[in-house]
CSV table of C-alpha atoms and ligand atoms in Angstrom, one decimal:
chain,number,residue,atom,x,y,z
A,6,MET,CA,-1.6,9.8,29.5
A,7,ALA,CA,0.5,6.8,28.3
A,8,GLU,CA,-0.1,5.1,31.7
A,9,ALA,CA,-3.8,5.9,31.7
A,10,THR,CA,-4.7,4.5,28.3
A,11,PRO,CA,-6.4,1.1,28.3
A,12,LEU,CA,-5.0,0.5,24.8
A,13,TYR,CA,-2.2,-1.8,23.9
A,14,GLN,CA,1.1,0.2,23.8
A,15,THR,CA,1.9,-1.1,20.3
A,16,TYR,CA,1.9,2.3,18.5
A,17,ASN,CA,4.0,5.4,18.7
A,18,ARG,CA,1.2,7.8,18.2
A,19,ALA,CA,1.7,11.5,17.4
A,20,PRO,CA,-0.1,13.7,19.9
A,21,LEU,CA,-2.7,14.9,17.5
A,22,ARG,CA,-6.5,14.4,17.7
A,23,PHE,CA,-8.4,14.9,14.5
A,24,GLU,CA,-12.1,15.3,14.5
A,25,ARG,CA,-13.0,15.5,10.9
A,26,GLY,CA,-11.5,15.5,7.4
A,27,GLU,CA,-12.3,17.6,4.3
A,28,GLY,CA,-10.6,16.5,1.0
A,29,VAL,CA,-6.8,16.7,1.6
A,30,TRP,CA,-7.3,18.4,5.0
A,31,LEU,CA,-7.6,17.0,8.5
A,32,VAL,CA,-9.0,19.2,11.3
A,33,THR,CA,-8.1,18.8,15.0
A,34,GLU,CA,-10.5,19.0,17.9
A,35,SER,CA,-9.3,22.6,18.4
A,36,GLY,CA,-10.0,23.5,14.7
A,37,GLU,CA,-6.4,23.5,13.4
A,38,HIS,CA,-6.0,22.3,9.8
A,39,TYR,CA,-3.3,19.9,8.7
A,40,LEU,CA,-2.5,19.0,5.0
A,41,ASP,CA,-2.8,15.3,5.0
A,42,PHE,CA,-0.1,13.8,2.8
A,43,ALA,CA,-0.2,10.6,4.9
A,44,ALA,CA,-3.7,9.7,3.8
A,45,GLY,CA,-3.9,7.1,6.6
A,46,VAL,CA,-1.0,5.4,4.9
A,47,ALA,CA,-2.2,5.6,1.3
A,48,VAL,CA,-5.7,4.7,2.3
A,49,THR,CA,-7.9,7.8,1.8
A,50,SER,CA,-7.4,7.6,-2.0
A,51,VAL,CA,-10.2,10.0,-2.9
A,52,GLY,CA,-9.7,12.3,0.1
A,53,HIS,CA,-11.7,12.7,3.3
A,54,GLY,CA,-15.5,12.9,3.0
A,55,HIS,CA,-15.8,12.5,-0.8
A,56,PRO,CA,-19.5,13.1,-1.4
A,57,HIS,CA,-20.0,10.3,-3.8
A,58,VAL,CA,-18.4,7.7,-1.5
A,59,VAL,CA,-20.1,9.1,1.7
A,60,GLY,CA,-23.5,8.9,-0.2
A,61,ALA,CA,-22.9,5.3,-1.2
A,62,LEU,CA,-22.1,4.3,2.4
A,63,LYS,CA,-25.1,6.1,3.8
A,64,ASP,CA,-27.5,4.6,1.1
A,65,GLN,CA,-26.2,1.1,1.9
A,66,ALA,CA,-26.4,1.7,5.7
A,67,ASP,CA,-30.2,2.3,5.2
A,68,LYS,CA,-30.6,-1.1,3.4
A,69,VAL,CA,-28.5,-3.9,5.0
A,70,TRP,CA,-25.1,-3.8,6.7
A,71,HIS,CA,-24.0,-7.4,6.9
A,72,LEU,CA,-25.0,-10.8,5.5
A,73,SER,CA,-21.9,-13.1,5.8
A,74,ASN,CA,-21.0,-15.3,2.8
A,75,LEU,CA,-23.8,-17.7,3.5
A,76,TYR,CA,-25.8,-15.8,0.8
A,77,GLU,CA,-25.1,-14.1,-2.5
A,78,VAL,CA,-23.9,-10.5,-2.0
A,79,PRO,CA,-24.7,-8.5,-5.2
A,80,GLY,CA,-22.2,-5.8,-4.4
A,81,GLN,CA,-19.4,-8.4,-4.5
A,82,GLU,CA,-20.5,-9.6,-8.0
A,83,VAL,CA,-20.5,-6.0,-9.3
A,84,LEU,CA,-17.1,-5.0,-7.8
A,85,ALA,CA,-15.5,-8.3,-8.8
A,86,LYS,CA,-16.8,-7.9,-12.3
A,87,ARG,CA,-15.4,-4.4,-12.5
A,88,LEU,CA,-12.0,-5.4,-11.1
A,89,THR,CA,-11.7,-8.3,-13.5
A,90,ASP,CA,-12.8,-6.2,-16.4
A,91,VAL,CA,-9.9,-3.7,-15.9
A,92,THR,CA,-7.2,-6.2,-14.8
A,93,PHE,CA,-5.5,-9.5,-15.6
A,94,ALA,CA,-7.7,-11.3,-13.1
A,95,ASP,CA,-10.7,-13.7,-13.6
A,96,ARG,CA,-11.5,-14.3,-9.9
A,97,VAL,CA,-11.7,-12.1,-6.8
A,98,PHE,CA,-11.8,-12.9,-3.1
A,99,PHE,CA,-12.7,-10.0,-0.8
A,100,THR,CA,-11.1,-9.4,2.6
A,101,ASN,CA,-11.0,-6.7,5.2
A,102,SER,CA,-7.3,-5.8,5.2
A,103,GLY,CA,-4.1,-6.0,3.3
A,104,ALA,CA,-2.6,-8.8,5.4
A,105,GLU,CA,-5.7,-10.9,4.7
A,106,ALA,CA,-5.5,-10.3,1.0
A,107,LEU,CA,-1.8,-11.6,1.2
A,108,GLU,CA,-2.9,-14.6,3.3
A,109,CYS,CA,-5.4,-15.4,0.5
A,110,ALA,CA,-2.8,-15.0,-2.2
A,111,ILE,CA,-0.3,-17.2,-0.3
A,112,LYS,CA,-2.9,-19.9,0.4
A,113,THR,CA,-4.1,-19.8,-3.2
A,114,ALA,CA,-0.5,-20.2,-4.5
A,115,ARG,CA,0.2,-23.2,-2.2
A,116,ARG,CA,-3.1,-24.8,-2.9
A,117,TYR,CA,-2.6,-24.4,-6.7
A,118,HIS,CA,0.5,-26.7,-6.5
A,119,PHE,CA,-1.2,-29.0,-4.1
A,120,ALA,CA,-4.2,-29.4,-6.4
A,121,LYS,CA,-1.8,-30.1,-9.3
A,122,GLY,CA,-0.2,-32.9,-7.4
A,123,HIS,CA,2.8,-31.1,-5.9
A,124,PRO,CA,2.1,-30.5,-2.2
A,125,GLU,CA,5.9,-30.2,-1.7
A,126,LYS,CA,5.8,-26.9,-3.6
A,127,PHE,CA,4.9,-24.4,-0.9
A,128,HIS,CA,7.9,-22.1,-0.6
A,129,ILE,CA,7.6,-18.5,-1.6
A,130,ILE,CA,10.5,-16.2,-2.5
A,131,THR,CA,10.3,-12.7,-1.1
A,132,MET,CA,12.6,-9.7,-1.2
A,133,GLU,CA,14.5,-7.9,1.6
A,134,GLY,CA,12.8,-4.7,2.8
A,135,ALA,CA,9.4,-6.2,2.0
A,136,PHE,CA,6.3,-5.6,4.1
A,137,HIS,CA,3.3,-7.8,3.6
A,138,GLY,CA,1.4,-7.4,6.9
A,139,ARG,CA,1.5,-8.4,10.6
A,140,THR,CA,-0.1,-11.9,10.7
A,141,ILE,CA,2.1,-14.9,11.5
A,142,ALA,CA,2.4,-15.8,7.8
A,143,THR,CA,2.9,-12.3,6.5
A,144,ILE,CA,5.6,-11.3,9.0
A,145,ALA,CA,7.4,-14.5,7.8
A,146,ALA,CA,6.9,-13.3,4.2
A,147,GLY,CA,8.2,-9.8,5.1
A,148,GLY,CA,11.2,-11.4,6.8
A,149,GLN,CA,12.0,-8.4,8.9
A,150,GLU,CA,13.6,-9.4,12.3
A,151,LYS,CA,12.0,-6.4,14.1
A,152,TYR,CA,8.5,-7.8,13.3
A,153,LEU,CA,9.4,-11.5,13.8
A,154,GLU,CA,11.2,-11.3,17.2
A,155,GLY,CA,9.4,-12.9,20.1
A,156,PHE,CA,6.5,-14.5,18.2
A,157,GLY,CA,7.8,-18.0,18.0
A,158,PRO,CA,9.4,-19.8,15.1
A,159,LYS,CA,9.1,-18.0,11.8
A,160,ALA,CA,6.4,-19.7,9.7
A,161,PRO,CA,8.1,-22.0,7.3
A,162,GLY,CA,8.1,-21.7,3.5
A,163,PHE,CA,9.4,-18.1,2.9
A,164,ASP,CA,12.8,-17.7,1.3
A,165,GLN,CA,14.2,-14.2,1.2
A,166,VAL,CA,16.6,-12.8,-1.3
A,167,PRO,CA,18.3,-9.3,-1.6
A,168,PHE,CA,16.3,-6.5,-3.2
A,169,ASP,CA,16.5,-6.3,-7.0
A,170,ASP,CA,18.9,-9.1,-7.5
A,171,ILE,CA,17.7,-11.5,-10.3
A,172,GLU,CA,20.7,-13.9,-9.9
A,173,ALA,CA,19.8,-14.3,-6.2
A,174,VAL,CA,16.2,-15.1,-7.2
A,175,LYS,CA,17.4,-17.7,-9.7
A,176,ALA,CA,19.6,-19.3,-7.1
A,177,ALA,CA,16.8,-19.5,-4.6
A,178,ILE,CA,14.4,-21.5,-6.8
A,179,THR,CA,14.2,-25.1,-5.8
A,180,ASP,CA,11.8,-28.0,-6.4
A,181,ALA,CA,9.9,-26.7,-3.4
A,182,THR,CA,9.3,-23.2,-4.8
A,183,ALA,CA,5.6,-22.3,-5.4
A,184,ALA,CA,5.8,-18.6,-6.1
A,185,ILE,CA,7.6,-15.3,-6.1
A,186,LEU,CA,6.0,-12.5,-4.0
A,187,VAL,CA,7.0,-8.8,-4.4
A,188,GLU,CA,5.7,-5.3,-4.0
A,189,PRO,CA,6.2,-3.4,-7.4
A,190,VAL,CA,7.0,-0.4,-5.2
A,191,GLN,CA,8.1,-1.2,-1.7
A,192,GLY,CA,6.2,1.1,0.6
A,193,GLU,CA,7.2,0.6,4.2
A,194,GLY,CA,10.6,-0.5,3.1
A,195,GLY,CA,11.3,3.1,1.9
A,196,ILE,CA,9.5,3.8,-1.4
A,197,ARG,CA,11.7,1.5,-3.5
A,198,PRO,CA,10.4,0.8,-6.9
A,199,ILE,CA,11.4,-2.5,-8.5
A,200,PRO,CA,12.9,-1.6,-11.9
A,201,VAL,CA,10.5,-2.6,-14.7
A,202,GLU,CA,13.2,-4.9,-16.3
A,203,MET,CA,13.4,-6.8,-13.0
A,204,LEU,CA,9.6,-7.2,-12.8
A,205,ARG,CA,9.7,-8.5,-16.4
A,206,ALA,CA,12.6,-10.9,-15.5
A,207,LEU,CA,10.6,-12.2,-12.6
A,208,ARG,CA,7.6,-12.8,-14.9
A,209,ASP,CA,9.9,-14.8,-17.2
A,210,LEU,CA,11.4,-16.8,-14.4
A,211,CYS,CA,8.0,-17.7,-13.1
A,212,ASP,CA,6.9,-18.9,-16.6
A,213,GLU,CA,10.1,-20.8,-17.1
A,214,HIS,CA,9.8,-22.7,-13.7
A,215,GLY,CA,6.0,-23.0,-13.5
A,216,LEU,CA,5.9,-20.6,-10.5
A,217,LEU,CA,3.1,-18.1,-9.7
A,218,LEU,CA,4.0,-14.4,-9.6
A,219,ILE,CA,2.2,-12.7,-6.7
A,220,LEU,CA,2.2,-9.0,-6.6
A,221,ASP,CA,1.5,-7.1,-3.4
A,222,GLU,CA,-0.2,-3.9,-4.6
A,223,VAL,CA,-1.8,-3.1,-1.2
A,224,GLN,CA,0.0,0.2,-1.1
A,225,CYS,CA,1.0,1.0,-4.7
A,226,GLY,CA,-2.3,-0.1,-6.3
A,227,VAL,CA,-5.6,1.6,-7.2
A,228,GLY,CA,-4.1,4.6,-9.0
A,229,ARG,CA,-1.3,5.5,-6.6
A,230,THR,CA,1.5,5.4,-9.2
A,231,GLY,CA,-0.6,7.0,-11.9
A,232,LYS,CA,-1.7,3.7,-13.4
A,233,LEU,CA,-4.6,1.7,-12.0
A,234,PHE,CA,-2.0,-0.9,-10.8
A,235,ALA,CA,1.8,-0.3,-10.6
A,236,HIS,CA,2.7,-3.5,-12.6
A,237,GLU,CA,1.1,-1.9,-15.7
A,238,TRP,CA,4.2,0.3,-16.0
A,239,ALA,CA,6.2,-2.9,-16.7
A,240,GLY,CA,3.7,-4.2,-19.2
A,241,ILE,CA,3.5,-7.6,-17.4
A,242,THR,CA,0.7,-9.2,-15.4
A,243,PRO,CA,0.9,-11.4,-12.3
A,244,ASP,CA,-1.0,-14.6,-11.5
A,245,LEU,CA,-2.2,-13.3,-8.1
A,246,MET,CA,-2.4,-9.8,-6.7
A,247,ALA,CA,-3.2,-8.5,-3.2
A,248,VAL,CA,-5.0,-5.2,-3.0
A,249,ALA,CA,-6.3,-3.2,-0.1
A,250,LYS,CA,-5.7,0.3,1.4
A,251,GLY,CA,-6.8,2.7,-1.4
A,252,ILE,CA,-9.5,0.5,-2.7
A,253,GLY,CA,-11.7,1.1,0.4
A,254,GLY,CA,-10.8,4.8,0.6
A,255,GLY,CA,-10.9,4.4,4.4
A,256,PHE,CA,-13.4,1.6,4.8
A,257,PRO,CA,-11.6,-1.7,5.7
A,258,LEU,CA,-11.5,-3.6,2.4
A,259,GLY,CA,-9.1,-5.8,0.6
A,260,ALA,CA,-9.1,-8.2,-2.3
A,261,CYS,CA,-7.1,-11.0,-3.7
A,262,LEU,CA,-7.2,-11.1,-7.5
A,263,ALA,CA,-6.3,-14.3,-9.4
A,264,THR,CA,-6.3,-15.7,-12.9
A,265,GLU,CA,-8.7,-18.6,-13.5
A,266,GLU,CA,-5.6,-20.9,-13.5
A,267,ALA,CA,-4.1,-19.6,-10.3
A,268,ALA,CA,-7.4,-20.0,-8.5
A,269,TYR,CA,-7.6,-23.6,-9.6
A,270,GLY,CA,-7.3,-25.2,-6.2
A,271,MET,CA,-9.6,-22.9,-4.3
A,272,LYS,CA,-12.7,-25.0,-4.1
A,273,ALA,CA,-15.7,-24.6,-1.8
A,274,GLY,CA,-14.6,-24.7,1.8
A,275,THR,CA,-10.9,-24.0,1.2
A,276,HIS,CA,-11.1,-20.4,2.4
A,277,GLY,CA,-13.4,-17.9,4.0
A,278,SER,CA,-14.1,-14.7,5.9
A,279,THR,CA,-17.1,-13.6,8.0
A,280,TYR,CA,-16.9,-10.0,7.1
A,281,GLY,CA,-15.1,-10.2,3.7
A,282,GLY,CA,-17.1,-8.5,1.0
A,283,ASN,CA,-19.7,-7.2,3.4
A,284,PRO,CA,-22.3,-5.0,1.8
A,285,LEU,CA,-21.1,-1.7,3.4
A,286,ALA,CA,-17.5,-2.4,2.1
A,287,MET,CA,-18.8,-3.3,-1.4
A,288,ALA,CA,-20.9,-0.1,-1.6
A,289,VAL,CA,-17.8,1.9,-0.7
A,290,GLY,CA,-15.4,-0.1,-2.9
A,291,ASN,CA,-17.7,0.4,-5.9
A,292,ALA,CA,-18.0,4.1,-5.2
A,293,VAL,CA,-14.2,4.5,-4.9
A,294,LEU,CA,-13.8,2.8,-8.2
A,295,ASP,CA,-16.4,5.1,-9.8
A,296,VAL,CA,-14.1,8.0,-8.9
A,297,VAL,CA,-10.7,6.3,-9.8
A,298,LEU,CA,-12.0,4.9,-13.1
A,299,GLY,CA,-13.6,8.3,-14.0
A,300,ASP,CA,-12.6,10.1,-17.1
A,301,GLY,CA,-9.2,11.7,-16.8
A,302,PHE,CA,-8.7,10.8,-13.1
A,303,LEU,CA,-5.4,8.9,-13.6
A,304,ASP,CA,-4.2,11.5,-16.1
A,305,ASN,CA,-4.7,14.0,-13.3
A,306,VAL,CA,-2.8,11.8,-10.8
A,307,ARG,CA,0.1,11.7,-13.3
A,308,ASP,CA,0.0,15.5,-14.0
A,309,THR,CA,-0.1,16.4,-10.3
A,310,ALA,CA,2.6,13.9,-9.5
A,311,LEU,CA,4.9,15.6,-12.0
A,312,VAL,CA,4.4,19.0,-10.4
A,313,PHE,CA,5.0,17.5,-7.0
A,314,ARG,CA,8.0,15.5,-8.1
A,315,GLN,CA,9.7,18.4,-9.8
A,316,GLY,CA,9.1,20.6,-6.8
A,317,LEU,CA,10.7,18.0,-4.5
A,318,ALA,CA,13.7,17.7,-6.9
A,319,SER,CA,14.1,21.4,-6.7
A,320,LEU,CA,14.0,21.3,-2.9
A,321,LYS,CA,16.6,18.5,-2.9
A,322,ASP,CA,18.9,20.8,-4.9
A,323,ARG,CA,18.4,23.7,-2.6
A,324,TYR,CA,18.5,21.7,0.7
A,325,PRO,CA,21.0,19.0,0.1
A,326,ASP,CA,21.8,19.1,3.8
A,327,VAL,CA,18.3,18.0,4.6
A,328,ILE,CA,17.1,16.0,1.6
A,329,GLU,CA,19.4,13.2,0.2
A,330,GLU,CA,17.2,11.7,-2.5
A,331,VAL,CA,13.7,11.9,-3.9
A,332,ARG,CA,12.2,8.7,-5.3
A,333,GLY,CA,9.0,6.8,-6.1
A,334,GLU,CA,6.3,6.7,-8.8
A,335,GLY,CA,3.2,8.9,-9.2
A,336,LEU,CA,1.8,10.0,-5.9
A,337,MET,CA,3.8,7.4,-4.0
A,338,LEU,CA,6.9,9.5,-3.3
A,339,GLY,CA,9.6,9.3,-0.8
A,340,ILE,CA,12.2,11.8,0.6
A,341,LYS,CA,15.3,10.0,1.8
A,342,ALA,CA,16.4,12.4,4.6
A,343,LYS,CA,19.9,13.6,5.3
A,344,VAL,CA,18.9,14.2,8.9
A,345,PRO,CA,16.9,11.5,10.9
A,346,ASN,CA,13.6,11.1,9.1
A,347,THR,CA,11.7,11.5,12.4
A,348,GLU,CA,13.3,15.0,12.8
A,349,LEU,CA,12.1,16.1,9.3
A,350,LEU,CA,8.7,14.6,9.9
A,351,MET,CA,8.4,16.5,13.1
A,352,ALA,CA,9.4,19.8,11.4
A,353,MET,CA,6.8,19.1,8.7
A,354,ARG,CA,4.2,18.5,11.4
A,355,ASP,CA,5.1,21.8,12.9
A,356,GLU,CA,4.2,23.2,9.5
A,357,HIS,CA,0.9,21.3,9.6
A,358,LEU,CA,1.9,18.8,6.9
A,359,LEU,CA,1.5,15.1,7.5
A,360,GLY,CA,3.7,12.4,6.0
A,361,VAL,CA,4.6,8.8,7.0
A,362,PRO,CA,8.0,7.4,8.1
A,363,ALA,CA,9.4,4.4,6.3
A,364,GLY,CA,12.5,2.3,6.3
A,365,ASP,CA,15.9,3.5,4.9
A,366,ASN,CA,15.4,6.9,6.6
A,367,VAL,CA,12.6,7.9,4.2
A,368,ILE,CA,9.5,10.0,4.6
A,369,ARG,CA,6.6,8.8,2.5
A,370,LEU,CA,4.4,11.4,0.8
A,371,LEU,CA,1.1,9.8,-0.1
A,372,PRO,CA,-1.5,12.5,-0.6
A,373,PRO,CA,-5.1,11.6,-1.6
A,374,LEU,CA,-5.1,11.0,-5.4
A,375,THR,CA,-7.6,13.9,-5.6
A,376,VAL,CA,-4.9,16.4,-4.6
A,377,THR,CA,-4.7,19.4,-6.9
A,378,ALA,CA,-1.5,21.0,-8.2
A,379,GLU,CA,-2.2,24.0,-6.0
A,380,GLU,CA,-2.4,21.7,-2.9
A,381,ALA,CA,0.8,20.0,-4.0
A,382,ARG,CA,2.5,23.4,-4.1
A,383,ASP,CA,1.2,24.2,-0.7
A,384,GLY,CA,2.7,20.9,0.5
A,385,LEU,CA,6.0,21.8,-1.1
A,386,ALA,CA,6.1,25.2,0.6
A,387,ARG,CA,5.5,23.5,3.9
A,388,ILE,CA,8.4,21.0,3.3
A,389,GLU,CA,10.6,24.0,2.4
A,390,HIS,CA,9.7,25.7,5.7
A,391,ALA,CA,10.4,22.5,7.5
A,392,ALA,CA,13.8,22.3,5.9
A,393,GLU,CA,14.4,25.9,7.0
A,394,ARG,CA,13.5,25.0,10.5
A,395,ILE,CA,16.0,22.2,10.5
A,396,ARG,CA,18.7,24.5,9.2
A,397,ALA,CA,18.0,27.1,11.8
A,398,LYS,CA,18.2,24.4,14.5
A,399,THR,CA,21.5,23.0,13.1
A,400,ALA,CA,22.9,26.6,13.0
A,401,VAL,CA,22.0,27.2,16.7
A,402,ALA,CA,23.5,23.8,17.7
A,403,ALA,CA,26.7,24.7,15.8
A,404,THR,CA,27.2,28.1,17.5
A,405,ALA,CA,26.3,26.7,21.0
B,22,LIG,C1,-0.2,-2.0,4.6
B,22,LIG,C2,0.4,-3.1,3.8
B,22,LIG,C3,0.1,-4.4,4.0
B,22,LIG,C4,-0.8,-4.8,5.2
B,22,LIG,O1,-2.1,-4.3,5.1
B,22,LIG,P1,-3.0,-4.3,6.5
B,22,LIG,O2,-4.3,-3.7,6.0
B,22,LIG,O3,-2.3,-3.4,7.5
B,22,LIG,O4,-3.1,-5.7,6.9
B,22,LIG,C5,0.6,-5.4,3.2
B,22,LIG,N1,1.4,-5.1,2.2
B,22,LIG,C6,1.7,-3.8,1.9
B,22,LIG,C7,2.6,-3.5,0.7
B,22,LIG,C8,1.3,-2.8,2.7
B,22,LIG,O5,1.6,-1.5,2.4
């Protein structure tokens, strides 16, 4: 099959073919149900086939699909107004993906200093273990060799420092620094939350040096950590923020949010996107927000997260040979495995539970935010059975 496919061979796909989704479940072509705690990498925030979101997409599909940004798009005005009402931001630019939201944030930060008469300030400080996307600029921002190799010289202007090291950040600031870019909770890097004190210290440093603070909330935003955005836990606000994944609930949608000041340089003609903010995406984005901003929704995320987290902690105590550490925030949780994470992931898959591998030998558990406590317990039972499977295999290997 690998030889026969006309697709690029860029993905290591699991041999699973899903035909439909229902809430937290995915159903294969042959009718087998899998508990989906991967959620398309934190994307299906309100579960599969949420009736309100499906209805919004269908209604819009009957009206108009696409306009481009040659005209006013009312859905953009509505969604942007709602996003600015509930965040630090005054301005929004819509994109189709996370990487594009980051590209917009990076361009906005550089253009800000340019417009203020400092074109030399274009360097952005990022952190080790970061992931910001797969475009030429965002692989440079992420700084991971495995994503940079073979794609020509690394795009200039990204200075990387060790994770959670404020002294290293201070030392990296020069007259050419424009901004600091971080994920409040590293996702692909292995579910590593930046301590709230560190986020506050970064905010202070930016204020002190006239830098812009850019947060990448592509994965940790839109309710994932139990707050609408993860930085709210630290009580600080950024100047720019990239959002995607959960905001579209499965429809390709991203956004770059900015304060009025940070967006200062972005005049007509400086940036654009053919599809960005397309009416279908806006209909879905608004419908997802209806759900996530609904009464008690985030309280529910926090309550369910607590049940899940406590269950995982108990599993760690009972299976220290399989689980080394449990970490994360809200429903953005990671199991650092004692065995290779791929092995545990495979055992979970045998139990019909889906998760996502990450760096640092971690498995990400990112259920839809609509997951119930009962479904979380179902997931815990499957992880326990997976741990038992691994123990049984290890025991056989030891006696062989
Ligand atoms: C997924 C992700 C991106 C890239 O998003 P794409 O939609 O794949 O371009 C950027 N930053 C973070 C933190 C992500 O998790």
